[in-house]
Amino acid sequence: MLVMWCTRTALGRLQRIAPCTVTGFNRAMSTLPKVYVTRKVPQDGLDILRKSGQVQFEMWDSDDPVPRVELLKKVKGCEGILCVLTEKIDTQLLNAAGPNLKVVSTMSVGFDHLSLDELKKRGIRVGYTPDVLTDSVAELTVALLLATSRRLIEATHEAKTGGWGTWRTLWLCDHELANSTVGILGLGRIGVAIAERLKPFKVKKFIYTDVAPRPELANMIEAEYVSLDELAKQSDFLAICCALTPETYGICDWNLFSKMKKNAIFINTSRGGVVNQEDLYEALSTGLIAGAGLDVTNPEPLPTHHPLFTLKNCVILPHIASASYTTRNSMSALAANNLLAGLRGEPMPKELKL
């Protein structure tokens, strides 16, 4: 754990200049809003907090999650919390923080870890980090789609373990993007960015479904709005890009998979909770669909003994869609700026309207 209130060097200089100034300095620091940062976040965000001179902040200095007991203790009396998606900001935590809490800034585009109704009831503002991760997530989604549909992980294993013998006519054959129909469940910034990257592969048609038609976004990629049933029936590749809400929880279940083509590839880079993983296993293991690529699971991490790991036609990544240096630093910076703006009572760069 690391307390980032001031540097020893700065304090030492103050002591050498005038001992009485140190007392005033400490008094001034103690009046600044208290903030808790729940994880070791990328440097750009830390620099913004440190150089702002507007907060005193304490950080859990680890790549691993802060223990819940420690978190509940550290948020007491805080006016701001900068968190990541592994921390549940629920009634218990908000009660522990107390009435001074004004702002929660999450370094994520998803917000299913936040109790939004409770935050709204208490008048606590929420910042999040959309847009800055769009490119990174779209790139990873395309990479995962190709790795799954072209059986790259399976092929690499065969090459490493002696399965690569004489050339065979149909060995490791797979499914092309050319002349295919790509479906998108949840058409937002990321869905559009995925489609834009897939266009050069000569995709024949883009279709999508959402809570309602989104013509402005759809026109950017010439996508057709269809029902969820039609999305399942028509898609050769189905990319899941929706937020996790009570309405979307488990939406990708046997009912969806049973309507999909036998050669269909299912890709999820949104949230693990939108997929019924038991139904997905049955669909993959019985050949109901051709393959699946998952960057997100439920729970995370997925236990290594989970049946999905036994399938050759299922590629599972450890939630790395936004894992580029540029994106993670941008997320950290945006989360810090959201926090500071919220504490000043100003509009946040990206505020979640409750």
Short mmCIF file of C-alpha atoms in Angstrom, two decimals:
data_model
loop_
_atom_site.label_atom_id
_atom_site.label_comp_id
_atom_site.label_asym_id
_atom_site.label_seq_id
_atom_site.Cartn_x
_atom_site.Cartn_y
_atom_site.Cartn_z
CA MET A 1 0.00 0.00 0.00
CA LEU A 2 1.27 3.46 -0.88
CA VAL A 3 0.24 6.82 0.49
CA MET A 4 0.66 9.55 -2.12
CA TRP A 5 0.24 12.75 -0.12
CA CYS A 6 3.54 14.43 -0.79
CA THR A 7 7.07 13.45 -1.62
CA ARG A 8 9.72 13.22 1.05
CA THR A 9 11.87 15.53 -1.02
CA ALA A 10 9.26 18.25 -1.07
CA LEU A 11 8.67 17.91 2.66
CA GLY A 12 12.41 18.01 3.33
CA ARG A 13 12.76 21.24 1.38
CA LEU A 14 9.96 22.80 3.36
CA GLN A 15 11.64 21.76 6.61
CA ARG A 16 14.93 23.36 5.56
CA ILE A 17 13.25 26.58 4.46
CA ALA A 18 11.05 27.16 7.49
CA PRO A 19 9.92 24.63 10.09
CA CYS A 20 6.77 26.63 10.74
CA THR A 21 5.78 26.26 7.10
CA VAL A 22 5.63 22.47 7.49
CA THR A 23 2.90 22.75 10.07
CA GLY A 24 0.89 24.94 7.75
CA PHE A 25 1.61 22.57 4.86
CA ASN A 26 0.37 19.57 6.81
CA ARG A 27 -2.69 21.49 7.94
CA ALA A 28 -3.44 22.43 4.33
CA MET A 29 -3.00 18.84 3.20
CA SER A 30 -5.40 17.60 5.86
CA THR A 31 -8.16 19.85 4.49
CA LEU A 32 -7.93 18.45 0.96
CA PRO A 33 -10.59 15.92 -0.11
CA LYS A 34 -9.64 12.38 0.85
CA VAL A 35 -9.58 9.89 -2.01
CA TYR A 36 -8.97 6.13 -2.12
CA VAL A 37 -7.59 4.46 -5.25
CA THR A 38 -8.44 0.76 -5.12
CA ARG A 39 -5.68 -0.53 -7.40
CA LYS A 40 -2.26 0.35 -8.79
CA VAL A 41 -3.48 2.19 -11.88
CA PRO A 42 -1.33 3.27 -14.85
CA GLN A 43 1.00 6.20 -14.31
CA ASP A 44 -0.84 8.83 -16.36
CA GLY A 45 -3.76 8.84 -13.94
CA LEU A 46 -1.56 8.91 -10.86
CA ASP A 47 0.39 11.86 -12.25
CA ILE A 48 -2.83 13.81 -12.80
CA LEU A 49 -3.96 13.22 -9.22
CA ARG A 50 -0.55 13.98 -7.75
CA LYS A 51 0.10 17.14 -9.74
CA SER A 52 -3.39 18.54 -9.28
CA GLY A 53 -2.77 19.49 -5.67
CA GLN A 54 -6.51 19.08 -5.15
CA VAL A 55 -6.68 15.79 -3.24
CA GLN A 56 -4.88 13.66 -0.72
CA PHE A 57 -5.02 10.11 -1.95
CA GLU A 58 -4.13 6.69 -0.72
CA MET A 59 -3.69 3.76 -3.11
CA TRP A 60 -3.70 -0.01 -2.85
CA ASP A 61 -0.26 -0.48 -4.42
CA SER A 62 -0.76 -3.87 -6.04
CA ASP A 63 -1.87 -5.44 -9.30
CA ASP A 64 -4.08 -7.77 -7.27
CA PRO A 65 -7.45 -6.68 -5.87
CA VAL A 66 -7.60 -5.02 -2.49
CA PRO A 67 -9.07 -7.40 0.12
CA ARG A 68 -12.68 -6.50 0.86
CA VAL A 69 -12.03 -5.96 4.57
CA GLU A 70 -9.19 -3.57 3.76
CA LEU A 71 -11.31 -1.75 1.19
CA LEU A 72 -14.16 -1.21 3.62
CA LYS A 73 -11.73 0.20 6.16
CA LYS A 74 -9.90 2.51 3.76
CA VAL A 75 -12.93 4.16 2.16
CA LYS A 76 -14.17 5.47 5.51
CA GLY A 77 -14.52 9.24 5.33
CA CYS A 78 -13.49 9.46 1.66
CA GLU A 79 -15.00 12.06 -0.63
CA GLY A 80 -13.88 10.20 -3.75
CA ILE A 81 -13.13 6.65 -4.84
CA LEU A 82 -11.27 5.66 -7.99
CA CYS A 83 -11.97 1.99 -8.61
CA VAL A 84 -11.68 -0.72 -11.24
CA LEU A 85 -14.24 -3.30 -12.33
CA THR A 86 -13.30 -5.91 -9.70
CA GLU A 87 -14.49 -3.75 -6.79
CA LYS A 88 -18.17 -4.02 -5.92
CA ILE A 89 -19.42 -0.55 -5.07
CA ASP A 90 -22.54 -1.65 -3.22
CA THR A 91 -24.61 -0.67 -0.20
CA GLN A 92 -22.14 -2.21 2.23
CA LEU A 93 -19.24 -0.21 0.81
CA LEU A 94 -21.23 3.02 0.55
CA ASN A 95 -22.28 2.67 4.19
CA ALA A 96 -18.65 2.10 5.14
CA ALA A 97 -17.56 5.20 3.23
CA GLY A 98 -20.10 7.37 4.97
CA PRO A 99 -21.90 10.57 4.05
CA ASN A 100 -18.84 12.45 2.77
CA LEU A 101 -18.61 10.38 -0.42
CA LYS A 102 -19.37 12.56 -3.44
CA VAL A 103 -17.78 10.83 -6.44
CA VAL A 104 -17.07 7.29 -7.65
CA SER A 105 -14.87 7.14 -10.74
CA THR A 106 -14.45 3.74 -12.33
CA MET A 107 -11.61 2.92 -14.71
CA SER A 108 -13.91 0.92 -16.97
CA VAL A 109 -16.55 1.36 -19.62
CA GLY A 110 -18.74 -1.26 -17.94
CA PHE A 111 -20.56 -0.42 -14.72
CA ASP A 112 -22.24 -3.65 -13.67
CA HIS A 113 -20.03 -3.62 -10.53
CA LEU A 114 -21.71 -0.42 -9.35
CA SER A 115 -25.02 -0.33 -7.47
CA LEU A 116 -26.43 2.50 -9.59
CA ASP A 117 -29.75 2.81 -7.76
CA GLU A 118 -27.98 3.16 -4.44
CA LEU A 119 -25.52 5.70 -5.83
CA LYS A 120 -28.36 7.72 -7.31
CA LYS A 121 -30.32 7.64 -4.06
CA ARG A 122 -27.32 9.05 -2.20
CA GLY A 123 -26.59 11.72 -4.80
CA ILE A 124 -23.15 10.29 -5.59
CA ARG A 125 -21.83 11.15 -9.05
CA VAL A 126 -20.28 8.45 -11.24
CA GLY A 127 -17.54 8.78 -13.83
CA TYR A 128 -16.55 6.06 -16.30
CA THR A 129 -14.21 5.62 -19.27
CA PRO A 130 -15.97 4.99 -22.59
CA ASP A 131 -14.55 5.88 -26.03
CA VAL A 132 -10.87 5.67 -25.06
CA LEU A 133 -10.88 1.86 -25.26
CA THR A 134 -12.95 1.52 -28.44
CA ASP A 135 -10.01 0.92 -30.78
CA SER A 136 -8.26 -1.56 -28.51
CA VAL A 137 -11.40 -3.61 -27.87
CA ALA A 138 -12.33 -3.63 -31.56
CA GLU A 139 -8.83 -4.81 -32.53
CA LEU A 140 -8.89 -7.61 -29.97
CA THR A 141 -12.38 -8.67 -31.03
CA VAL A 142 -11.25 -9.05 -34.63
CA ALA A 143 -8.13 -10.91 -33.51
CA LEU A 144 -10.21 -13.27 -31.38
CA LEU A 145 -12.69 -13.79 -34.20
CA LEU A 146 -9.89 -14.75 -36.59
CA ALA A 147 -8.11 -16.93 -34.05
CA THR A 148 -11.35 -18.82 -33.42
CA SER A 149 -12.68 -19.09 -36.96
CA ARG A 150 -9.29 -19.98 -38.49
CA ARG A 151 -8.49 -22.40 -35.63
CA LEU A 152 -5.14 -20.74 -34.90
CA ILE A 153 -4.75 -21.99 -31.32
CA GLU A 154 -5.55 -25.54 -32.37
CA ALA A 155 -3.17 -25.30 -35.33
CA THR A 156 -0.34 -23.97 -33.16
CA HIS A 157 -0.83 -26.87 -30.76
CA GLU A 158 -0.67 -29.38 -33.62
CA ALA A 159 2.55 -27.83 -34.93
CA LYS A 160 4.16 -27.92 -31.47
CA THR A 161 3.10 -31.46 -30.54
CA GLY A 162 3.84 -33.39 -33.71
CA GLY A 163 0.41 -33.33 -35.29
CA TRP A 164 1.78 -31.61 -38.38
CA GLY A 165 2.35 -34.45 -40.80
CA THR A 166 1.84 -34.72 -44.51
CA TRP A 167 -0.39 -32.18 -46.25
CA ARG A 168 -4.05 -33.18 -46.05
CA THR A 169 -6.89 -31.78 -48.10
CA LEU A 170 -9.34 -30.88 -45.31
CA TRP A 171 -7.11 -30.83 -42.20
CA LEU A 172 -7.81 -27.81 -39.96
CA CYS A 173 -10.17 -26.30 -42.53
CA ASP A 174 -12.26 -23.44 -41.24
CA HIS A 175 -14.61 -20.59 -42.13
CA GLU A 176 -13.80 -17.40 -44.05
CA LEU A 177 -15.12 -13.89 -43.51
CA ALA A 178 -15.44 -13.23 -47.23
CA ASN A 179 -19.10 -13.21 -48.36
CA SER A 180 -20.28 -13.80 -44.80
CA THR A 181 -22.95 -12.16 -42.65
CA VAL A 182 -21.67 -10.60 -39.44
CA GLY A 183 -24.15 -9.97 -36.64
CA ILE A 184 -23.67 -7.55 -33.76
CA LEU A 185 -25.64 -7.78 -30.53
CA GLY A 186 -25.58 -4.26 -29.08
CA LEU A 187 -24.59 -1.66 -31.65
CA GLY A 188 -22.52 1.06 -29.99
CA ARG A 189 -19.12 2.64 -30.55
CA ILE A 190 -17.33 -0.69 -30.23
CA GLY A 191 -19.73 -2.55 -32.52
CA VAL A 192 -19.24 0.07 -35.22
CA ALA A 193 -15.45 -0.05 -34.80
CA ILE A 194 -15.48 -3.85 -35.15
CA ALA A 195 -17.52 -3.65 -38.36
CA GLU A 196 -15.23 -0.98 -39.80
CA ARG A 197 -12.25 -3.29 -39.26
CA LEU A 198 -14.05 -6.29 -40.77
CA LYS A 199 -15.20 -4.52 -43.94
CA PRO A 200 -11.88 -5.03 -45.78
CA PHE A 201 -12.37 -8.80 -45.36
CA LYS A 202 -15.19 -8.56 -47.93
CA VAL A 203 -18.01 -9.19 -45.48
CA LYS A 204 -21.24 -9.36 -47.49
CA LYS A 205 -23.64 -8.02 -44.88
CA PHE A 206 -23.77 -6.53 -41.37
CA ILE A 207 -26.87 -6.97 -39.22
CA TYR A 208 -27.54 -5.96 -35.65
CA THR A 209 -30.08 -5.92 -32.86
CA ASP A 210 -30.44 -3.61 -29.90
CA VAL A 211 -33.19 -2.35 -27.61
CA ALA A 212 -34.24 -0.14 -30.54
CA PRO A 213 -32.93 0.67 -34.02
CA ARG A 214 -29.87 2.93 -34.05
CA PRO A 215 -29.96 4.38 -37.57
CA GLU A 216 -27.21 6.97 -37.06
CA LEU A 217 -24.66 4.30 -36.06
CA ALA A 218 -26.06 1.68 -38.42
CA ASN A 219 -25.68 3.99 -41.42
CA MET A 220 -21.96 4.27 -40.71
CA ILE A 221 -21.50 0.57 -41.46
CA GLU A 222 -24.58 -0.03 -43.64
CA ALA A 223 -26.01 -2.42 -41.06
CA GLU A 224 -29.58 -3.72 -41.08
CA TYR A 225 -31.68 -3.86 -37.90
CA VAL A 226 -33.19 -7.30 -37.22
CA SER A 227 -34.81 -9.15 -34.34
CA LEU A 228 -32.72 -11.25 -31.96
CA ASP A 229 -34.07 -14.42 -33.55
CA GLU A 230 -33.10 -13.24 -37.03
CA LEU A 231 -29.68 -12.17 -35.75
CA ALA A 232 -29.09 -15.74 -34.57
CA LYS A 233 -30.44 -17.34 -37.73
CA GLN A 234 -28.58 -15.17 -40.26
CA SER A 235 -25.18 -14.59 -38.65
CA ASP A 236 -22.11 -16.52 -39.76
CA PHE A 237 -20.18 -14.58 -37.13
CA LEU A 238 -21.94 -13.15 -34.08
CA ALA A 239 -20.15 -10.51 -31.98
CA ILE A 240 -21.57 -9.69 -28.56
CA CYS A 241 -21.07 -6.01 -27.69
CA CYS A 242 -23.94 -5.21 -25.32
CA ALA A 243 -23.68 -3.93 -21.77
CA LEU A 244 -24.51 -6.28 -18.90
CA THR A 245 -27.89 -5.26 -17.51
CA PRO A 246 -30.75 -7.17 -15.86
CA GLU A 247 -32.29 -7.42 -19.35
CA THR A 248 -29.16 -8.82 -21.03
CA TYR A 249 -28.05 -11.18 -18.24
CA GLY A 250 -27.93 -14.69 -19.77
CA ILE A 251 -29.41 -13.47 -23.06
CA CYS A 252 -27.04 -15.75 -24.99
CA ASP A 253 -28.54 -19.08 -24.00
CA TRP A 254 -29.75 -22.30 -25.57
CA ASN A 255 -32.65 -20.47 -27.19
CA LEU A 256 -30.15 -18.30 -29.09
CA PHE A 257 -27.59 -21.01 -29.85
CA SER A 258 -30.25 -23.43 -31.13
CA LYS A 259 -31.21 -20.93 -33.82
CA MET A 260 -27.65 -20.30 -35.03
CA LYS A 261 -26.02 -21.90 -38.08
CA LYS A 262 -23.86 -24.99 -37.59
CA ASN A 263 -20.91 -23.10 -39.08
CA ALA A 264 -21.47 -20.01 -36.88
CA ILE A 265 -18.72 -18.46 -34.78
CA PHE A 266 -19.76 -16.81 -31.50
CA ILE A 267 -17.54 -14.02 -30.06
CA ASN A 268 -17.98 -12.28 -26.70
CA THR A 269 -15.86 -9.31 -25.62
CA SER A 270 -18.55 -7.55 -23.58
CA ARG A 271 -19.29 -9.15 -20.20
CA GLY A 272 -19.33 -12.80 -19.18
CA GLY A 273 -22.73 -12.54 -17.55
CA VAL A 274 -24.55 -12.14 -20.87
CA VAL A 275 -23.73 -15.77 -21.72
CA ASN A 276 -25.16 -18.92 -20.20
CA GLN A 277 -21.89 -20.86 -20.23
CA GLU A 278 -23.50 -24.24 -19.61
CA ASP A 279 -25.65 -23.76 -22.69
CA LEU A 280 -22.63 -22.56 -24.66
CA TYR A 281 -20.70 -25.70 -23.69
CA GLU A 282 -23.54 -27.91 -24.90
CA ALA A 283 -23.79 -25.99 -28.17
CA LEU A 284 -20.05 -26.31 -28.81
CA SER A 285 -19.59 -29.89 -27.66
CA THR A 286 -22.52 -31.20 -29.71
CA GLY A 287 -21.59 -29.32 -32.87
CA LEU A 288 -24.61 -27.06 -32.73
CA ILE A 289 -22.29 -24.15 -33.57
CA ALA A 290 -18.75 -24.25 -34.95
CA GLY A 291 -16.78 -22.28 -32.39
CA ALA A 292 -16.64 -19.58 -29.74
CA GLY A 293 -14.10 -16.99 -28.69
CA LEU A 294 -14.43 -15.46 -25.22
CA ASP A 295 -12.47 -12.60 -23.71
CA VAL A 296 -14.86 -12.43 -20.77
CA THR A 297 -16.35 -15.16 -18.58
CA ASN A 298 -18.43 -15.62 -15.47
CA PRO A 299 -16.73 -15.82 -13.04
CA GLU A 300 -13.38 -14.22 -13.74
CA PRO A 301 -10.96 -15.82 -13.68
CA LEU A 302 -12.71 -18.89 -15.04
CA PRO A 303 -11.65 -21.97 -13.02
CA THR A 304 -9.12 -24.04 -14.96
CA HIS A 305 -11.28 -27.14 -14.55
CA HIS A 306 -14.24 -25.51 -16.30
CA PRO A 307 -15.57 -27.72 -19.15
CA LEU A 308 -15.15 -24.93 -21.73
CA PHE A 309 -11.37 -25.27 -21.39
CA THR A 310 -11.60 -28.87 -22.62
CA LEU A 311 -12.98 -27.87 -26.02
CA LYS A 312 -10.76 -27.35 -29.05
CA ASN A 313 -13.36 -25.09 -30.64
CA CYS A 314 -13.44 -22.62 -27.73
CA VAL A 315 -10.75 -19.93 -27.40
CA ILE A 316 -10.67 -18.24 -24.00
CA LEU A 317 -8.65 -15.11 -23.19
CA PRO A 318 -8.19 -13.54 -19.73
CA HIS A 319 -10.18 -10.30 -20.28
CA ILE A 320 -7.48 -8.41 -22.20
CA ALA A 321 -9.51 -6.48 -24.80
CA SER A 322 -8.40 -3.08 -23.49
CA ALA A 323 -4.89 -4.26 -22.63
CA SER A 324 -2.71 -1.88 -24.61
CA TYR A 325 -0.38 0.62 -22.97
CA THR A 326 -2.03 3.52 -24.78
CA THR A 327 -5.56 2.52 -23.85
CA ARG A 328 -4.94 1.66 -20.21
CA ASN A 329 -3.08 4.93 -19.62
CA SER A 330 -5.90 6.83 -21.35
CA MET A 331 -8.45 5.07 -19.15
CA SER A 332 -6.44 5.91 -16.04
CA ALA A 333 -6.14 9.57 -17.05
CA LEU A 334 -9.85 9.87 -17.84
CA ALA A 335 -10.80 8.24 -14.54
CA ALA A 336 -8.58 10.70 -12.67
CA ASN A 337 -9.98 13.71 -14.52
CA ASN A 338 -13.54 12.50 -13.91
CA LEU A 339 -12.78 12.22 -10.20
CA LEU A 340 -11.23 15.68 -9.90
CA ALA A 341 -14.00 17.37 -11.89
CA GLY A 342 -16.65 15.67 -9.78
CA LEU A 343 -15.00 16.78 -6.53
CA ARG A 344 -14.87 20.36 -7.83
CA GLY A 345 -18.56 20.19 -8.63
CA GLU A 346 -17.88 20.62 -12.33
CA PRO A 347 -19.06 18.58 -15.35
CA MET A 348 -17.04 15.39 -15.72
CA PRO A 349 -15.38 14.59 -19.06
CA LYS A 350 -17.40 11.34 -19.04
CA GLU A 351 -20.18 11.08 -16.48
CA LEU A 352 -22.68 8.26 -16.20
CA LYS A 353 -26.08 9.87 -15.94
CA LEU A 354 -28.04 8.16 -13.19
#
